[in-house]
Amino acid sequence: MAGGVLAVRPGLGGVVTAALLAGLILGTLAAVASFAGGLSGLGPWDWRAVWFTLWQAAVSATLSAMLAIPVARALARRRFPGRSVLVTLLGAPFILPVIVAIMGLISVFGRNGLLNEGLRALGLPEISIYGWQGVILAHVFFNLPLSVRLLLQGWQGIPAERFRLAESLGFAPRDITRHLERPMLRAVLPGVWLAVFLVCLTSFAVALALGGGPKATTVELAIYQAFRFDFDMGRAATLGLVQVGLCLGAMALASRFTIPAGFGAGMDSAASLRGPGGWRRGGDALAITLAAGFLLWPMLTVILAGLPRLPALEATVWVAAGRSVIMALVSALLTLALGLVLSLAIARGSAGWPARLIEAAGMLPIIASPLVLGTGLYLILRVWITPGQLALPVTVAINAVMALPFALRALIPAARVLEQDYGRLAASLDLRGWARLRHLTLPRLARPLGFAGGLAAALAMGDLGVITLFASDQPTLPLKLYQLMTAYRMADAAGCAVLLMAISFALFWAFDRGGRLNA
Amino acid sequence: MKRLALLALLAASPALAQEKPVLTVYAEDYVTSEWGPGPKIEEGFEAICGCDLTFVTGDILPRLLMEGEGTEADVVFGLNTDVLARARASGLFAQHGQDTSDMSLPVAWEDDIFLPYNWSETAFIYDETRTPNPPKSFAELLDAPEDLKIVIQDPRGSISGLALLLWVKSVYGEGAPQAWAKLAPKVLTVTKGWSESYGLFTEGEADMVLSFTTSPAYHIEAEGDKTKHAAIFPEGHYFLTEVAAQVKGTDQPELAQSFMDWVLTPKFQSVIPHANWSLPSKLPEADWPQVMRDLPRPDKTLFYSEDEAEALRRPALDEWLAAFSQ
């Protein structure tokens, strides 16, 4: 379908998709506001939430992006046994269901976690994970993997020929940094920072569990509370609008800092990897070890806690797991179709404002409050159908849209390079439609497509169901996990968490591996 | 399997024509899981009504308020006392028509719209192996050393969290801000819902958790674990109940009424203790499971009337927020 639209009018598909997206995000906001009879004003607590949200998102994003640079560089220029497994594993925290990740973080950094046990043994003061520092720690835990992966793609996007040329010219590591790595970072880093900033902007569950109290209230949390405590839809809509405003501001800022690198096309030959020796070798090893420890240790504790309970899980849990897998697959394919249409449209109109607008529309879902989105959709759809009948399709569609911004972050840079390097050649050969898709677009974009599909599938898998209003008698796996907890069955919930984690990761791996078959 | 799943995804309507009339019951999420009371309630009612009881789960009150008169619900199941004022104000509900003079509740129930089906009281749960000397009163809890860490729930998103707000208010009244100021340093974190808090407690991350007087029954009955107790305070504990109500505009008035008639019957009530880990609203104590009868009971039950609670909600929340923002 996407190919068909593209074949007829390049760009039209992108415009239509973007318009639909903007309509969905802004239309649902309008529906909620109109139900409430307009927007209502915000109280001092709401403004505090806005402020907290902003500064913690900025700190989290900066930390994630900065820490990702040495890790991504080390992974890009070193080869060692198990490297590709590690690259995949390091992506895992980002796709962990929040509740599972928090279990893991607490078992490592919590009051009785391994870290504090160690500090106590050494007679050192303990650290507390509850409070703003816990929120930031959790955000870095979630987003460092995303940052590393996006930056790694940036490094791999530099044609091997450039590195060879640098070598034959006798470049020192300092020169490589200056002529190759820094321009690449200028092109990629702002987008990475923006993606993480936006994820942290709409953080909800993290702040809830680790915030320590109402001081660490995010805007998304304030929306939830306005909705639950006061049923004040007007305030919820206002807060939703504030969130959109913050997002657009951040995007404008990030786009000003982005400078395309323009390395040109290469021959896809394998990079001759001779990373610099000396202290840099040790530094790279240290960066990889520290990142792996920080990201994998909490997951290991979750596995160790839940694995023994796995065989004892009821059949209904497995049924829910099967249902979730199918929903996640459909959702991921939908994300890829949308992402491909949008990224190609953006790449073709690189400099013009329509491309900018399309990109903005594609990023919008990241800041849409799931609660406002769900409520608005409910209000709109209620007129025509019984919402219960649409629970699963709506959940699938929303999940696909919610994963789109991440897919775009991976796809847009690659699509731009594709257009710059091969656009003229393809035009001169009159390569269009399916043929172009099959012989040029899909092979060249396989890697980011695989990564984006994996992200989308895993995120959909771990999603609790964005919409509690769309009731369904067919629970998903994350909902089953919550039901176990609500029924006091914490040990079974831990087993369920391992299952959820394993499936999410397997989905991610399958897509990602598929895209990296030639890596 | 795949085809089935696709069908499920595409199913825009339950294809099979229903012979039987359908009673649509809006219920809170936990009700319908296989570990909640839902399945037994459905089975029990369908055995006597000649109908098909269908649960619709989710955020039921917001949903009802949005649907208004056009709602498909015939009965609503699982509303909490704290939201009754708003539910009542919607004018969507009809009278239950039951005699509530003889309930097994610690408070008198004179509401003719909302019918309680279970109850419990707020309490802090501790583990005797980790906390050998728990606070014996609310005052002792406030004065406990700061390394006694408790987890509570956010009153703006959770029923039990709001109950704690009202509990502190009913014990300390004007002195509530000072009480919160003393309690705040001991609060490890404030979670969105009950289950996140309870998980932190069972993992050993927190020493005490805000839960219910009936919580230890689960550990005794299901896990054979007798180390978890509710700390009973002489100042009293705050009463919580969940209610059922029938919708005024129902298209199944007889069925809805017979469901309401069934809620207080022993058959229904005997499902509550094990499926809900709470106490039945109308069952003589002699008929409770042993584990519930053996639980230590508070001498004093605290409870605000609906209007009092509604009036206190905002100011009490502001006091709470202020205490945590020092």
JSON list of N, CA, C and O in Angstrom, two decimals, chain A residues 5 9 18 24 29 32 66 73 145 169 182 232-233 241 246-247 251 267 289 329:
[
{"chain": "A", "resi": 5, "resn": "VAL", "atom": "N", "xyz": [1.17, 4.07, -3.14]},
{"chain": "A", "resi": 5, "resn": "VAL", "atom": "CA", "xyz": [0.98, 5.52, -3.03]},
{"chain": "A", "resi": 5, "resn": "VAL", "atom": "C", "xyz": [2.25, 6.22, -3.51]},
{"chain": "A", "resi": 5, "resn": "VAL", "atom": "O", "xyz": [2.21, 7.18, -4.28]},
{"chain": "A", "resi": 9, "resn": "ARG", "atom": "N", "xyz": [2.56, 9.27, -6.60]},
{"chain": "A", "resi": 9, "resn": "ARG", "atom": "CA", "xyz": [2.97, 10.65, -6.34]},
{"chain": "A", "resi": 9, "resn": "ARG", "atom": "C", "xyz": [3.95, 10.69, -5.18]},
{"chain": "A", "resi": 9, "resn": "ARG", "atom": "O", "xyz": [3.54, 10.63, -4.04]},
{"chain": "A", "resi": 18, "resn": "ALA", "atom": "N", "xyz": [0.98, 12.45, 7.40]},
{"chain": "A", "resi": 18, "resn": "ALA", "atom": "CA", "xyz": [1.29, 13.47, 8.41]},
{"chain": "A", "resi": 18, "resn": "ALA", "atom": "C", "xyz": [0.01, 14.20, 8.84]},
{"chain": "A", "resi": 18, "resn": "ALA", "atom": "O", "xyz": [-0.20, 14.48, 10.02]},
{"chain": "A", "resi": 24, "resn": "LEU", "atom": "N", "xyz": [-5.08, 13.21, 14.42]},
{"chain": "A", "resi": 24, "resn": "LEU", "atom": "CA", "xyz": [-5.31, 12.30, 15.54]},
{"chain": "A", "resi": 24, "resn": "LEU", "atom": "C", "xyz": [-4.88, 12.93, 16.86]},
{"chain": "A", "resi": 24, "resn": "LEU", "atom": "O", "xyz": [-5.63, 12.97, 17.84]},
{"chain": "A", "resi": 29, "resn": "LEU", "atom": "N", "xyz": [-7.13, 16.02, 21.45]},
{"chain": "A", "resi": 29, "resn": "LEU", "atom": "CA", "xyz": [-7.00, 17.10, 22.44]},
{"chain": "A", "resi": 29, "resn": "LEU", "atom": "C", "xyz": [-8.22, 18.01, 22.39]},
{"chain": "A", "resi": 29, "resn": "LEU", "atom": "O", "xyz": [-8.80, 18.37, 23.42]},
{"chain": "A", "resi": 32, "resn": "VAL", "atom": "N", "xyz": [-11.34, 16.41, 23.94]},
{"chain": "A", "resi": 32, "resn": "VAL", "atom": "CA", "xyz": [-11.36, 16.46, 25.40]},
{"chain": "A", "resi": 32, "resn": "VAL", "atom": "C", "xyz": [-11.70, 17.85, 25.89]},
{"chain": "A", "resi": 32, "resn": "VAL", "atom": "O", "xyz": [-12.52, 18.04, 26.79]},
{"chain": "A", "resi": 66, "resn": "MET", "atom": "N", "xyz": [25.46, 12.27, 26.35]},
{"chain": "A", "resi": 66, "resn": "MET", "atom": "CA", "xyz": [26.90, 12.39, 26.61]},
{"chain": "A", "resi": 66, "resn": "MET", "atom": "C", "xyz": [27.53, 11.02, 26.92]},
{"chain": "A", "resi": 66, "resn": "MET", "atom": "O", "xyz": [28.59, 10.68, 26.40]},
{"chain": "A", "resi": 73, "resn": "ARG", "atom": "N", "xyz": [31.18, 4.91, 20.40]},
{"chain": "A", "resi": 73, "resn": "ARG", "atom": "CA", "xyz": [32.44, 4.95, 19.67]},
{"chain": "A", "resi": 73, "resn": "ARG", "atom": "C", "xyz": [33.24, 3.66, 19.91]},
{"chain": "A", "resi": 73, "resn": "ARG", "atom": "O", "xyz": [33.78, 3.07, 18.98]},
{"chain": "A", "resi": 145, "resn": "PRO", "atom": "N", "xyz": [20.51, 3.15, 26.18]},
{"chain": "A", "resi": 145, "resn": "PRO", "atom": "CA", "xyz": [20.53, 2.18, 25.08]},
{"chain": "A", "resi": 145, "resn": "PRO", "atom": "C", "xyz": [20.07, 2.78, 23.76]},
{"chain": "A", "resi": 145, "resn": "PRO", "atom": "O", "xyz": [20.68, 2.54, 22.71]},
{"chain": "A", "resi": 169, "resn": "LEU", "atom": "N", "xyz": [46.19, 8.76, 4.94]},
{"chain": "A", "resi": 169, "resn": "LEU", "atom": "CA", "xyz": [46.73, 10.10, 5.15]},
{"chain": "A", "resi": 169, "resn": "LEU", "atom": "C", "xyz": [47.43, 10.22, 6.50]},
{"chain": "A", "resi": 169, "resn": "LEU", "atom": "O", "xyz": [47.93, 11.29, 6.85]},
{"chain": "A", "resi": 182, "resn": "ARG", "atom": "N", "xyz": [33.20, 14.25, 14.51]},
{"chain": "A", "resi": 182, "resn": "ARG", "atom": "CA", "xyz": [32.48, 15.44, 14.97]},
{"chain": "A", "resi": 182, "resn": "ARG", "atom": "C", "xyz": [31.38, 15.87, 14.01]},
{"chain": "A", "resi": 182, "resn": "ARG", "atom": "O", "xyz": [30.27, 16.18, 14.45]},
{"chain": "A", "resi": 232, "resn": "ASP", "atom": "N", "xyz": [-11.34, 16.53, 36.02]},
{"chain": "A", "resi": 232, "resn": "ASP", "atom": "CA", "xyz": [-11.28, 17.86, 35.43]},
{"chain": "A", "resi": 232, "resn": "ASP", "atom": "C", "xyz": [-10.65, 17.75, 34.05]},
{"chain": "A", "resi": 232, "resn": "ASP", "atom": "O", "xyz": [-9.45, 17.89, 33.87]},
{"chain": "A", "resi": 233, "resn": "MET", "atom": "N", "xyz": [-11.50, 17.49, 33.06]},
{"chain": "A", "resi": 233, "resn": "MET", "atom": "CA", "xyz": [-11.00, 17.26, 31.71]},
{"chain": "A", "resi": 233, "resn": "MET", "atom": "C", "xyz": [-10.43, 18.55, 31.11]},
{"chain": "A", "resi": 233, "resn": "MET", "atom": "O", "xyz": [-9.56, 18.50, 30.25]},
{"chain": "A", "resi": 241, "resn": "LEU", "atom": "N", "xyz": [-1.96, 20.32, 26.21]},
{"chain": "A", "resi": 241, "resn": "LEU", "atom": "CA", "xyz": [-1.55, 21.37, 25.28]},
{"chain": "A", "resi": 241, "resn": "LEU", "atom": "C", "xyz": [-0.17, 21.92, 25.66]},
{"chain": "A", "resi": 241, "resn": "LEU", "atom": "O", "xyz": [0.68, 22.17, 24.79]},
{"chain": "A", "resi": 246, "resn": "LEU", "atom": "N", "xyz": [5.73, 22.35, 24.71]},
{"chain": "A", "resi": 246, "resn": "LEU", "atom": "CA", "xyz": [7.10, 22.04, 25.12]},
{"chain": "A", "resi": 246, "resn": "LEU", "atom": "C", "xyz": [7.81, 21.24, 24.04]},
{"chain": "A", "resi": 246, "resn": "LEU", "atom": "O", "xyz": [8.98, 21.48, 23.72]},
{"chain": "A", "resi": 247, "resn": "CYS", "atom": "N", "xyz": [7.06, 20.29, 23.47]},
{"chain": "A", "resi": 247, "resn": "CYS", "atom": "CA", "xyz": [7.65, 19.42, 22.46]},
{"chain": "A", "resi": 247, "resn": "CYS", "atom": "C", "xyz": [8.05, 20.20, 21.23]},
{"chain": "A", "resi": 247, "resn": "CYS", "atom": "O", "xyz": [9.16, 20.06, 20.72]},
{"chain": "A", "resi": 251, "resn": "MET", "atom": "N", "xyz": [11.76, 20.71, 19.63]},
{"chain": "A", "resi": 251, "resn": "MET", "atom": "CA", "xyz": [12.08, 20.29, 18.26]},
{"chain": "A", "resi": 251, "resn": "MET", "atom": "C", "xyz": [12.69, 21.43, 17.46]},
{"chain": "A", "resi": 251, "resn": "MET", "atom": "O", "xyz": [13.64, 21.24, 16.70]},
{"chain": "A", "resi": 267, "resn": "MET", "atom": "N", "xyz": [31.13, 2.21, -0.94]},
{"chain": "A", "resi": 267, "resn": "MET", "atom": "CA", "xyz": [30.91, 0.96, -1.66]},
{"chain": "A", "resi": 267, "resn": "MET", "atom": "C", "xyz": [30.40, -0.14, -0.74]},
{"chain": "A", "resi": 267, "resn": "MET", "atom": "O", "xyz": [30.36, -1.31, -1.13]},
{"chain": "A", "resi": 289, "resn": "THR", "atom": "N", "xyz": [32.41, -1.99, 29.34]},
{"chain": "A", "resi": 289, "resn": "THR", "atom": "CA", "xyz": [32.16, -2.76, 30.57]},
{"chain": "A", "resi": 289, "resn": "THR", "atom": "C", "xyz": [31.21, -2.04, 31.50]},
{"chain": "A", "resi": 289, "resn": "THR", "atom": "O", "xyz": [30.26, -2.63, 32.03]},
{"chain": "A", "resi": 329, "resn": "LEU", "atom": "N", "xyz": [3.09, -7.60, 16.67]},
{"chain": "A", "resi": 329, "resn": "LEU", "atom": "CA", "xyz": [3.56, -7.77, 15.29]},
{"chain": "A", "resi": 329, "resn": "LEU", "atom": "C", "xyz": [2.79, -6.89, 14.32]},
{"chain": "A", "resi": 329, "resn": "LEU", "atom": "O", "xyz": [3.37, -6.19, 13.48]}
]
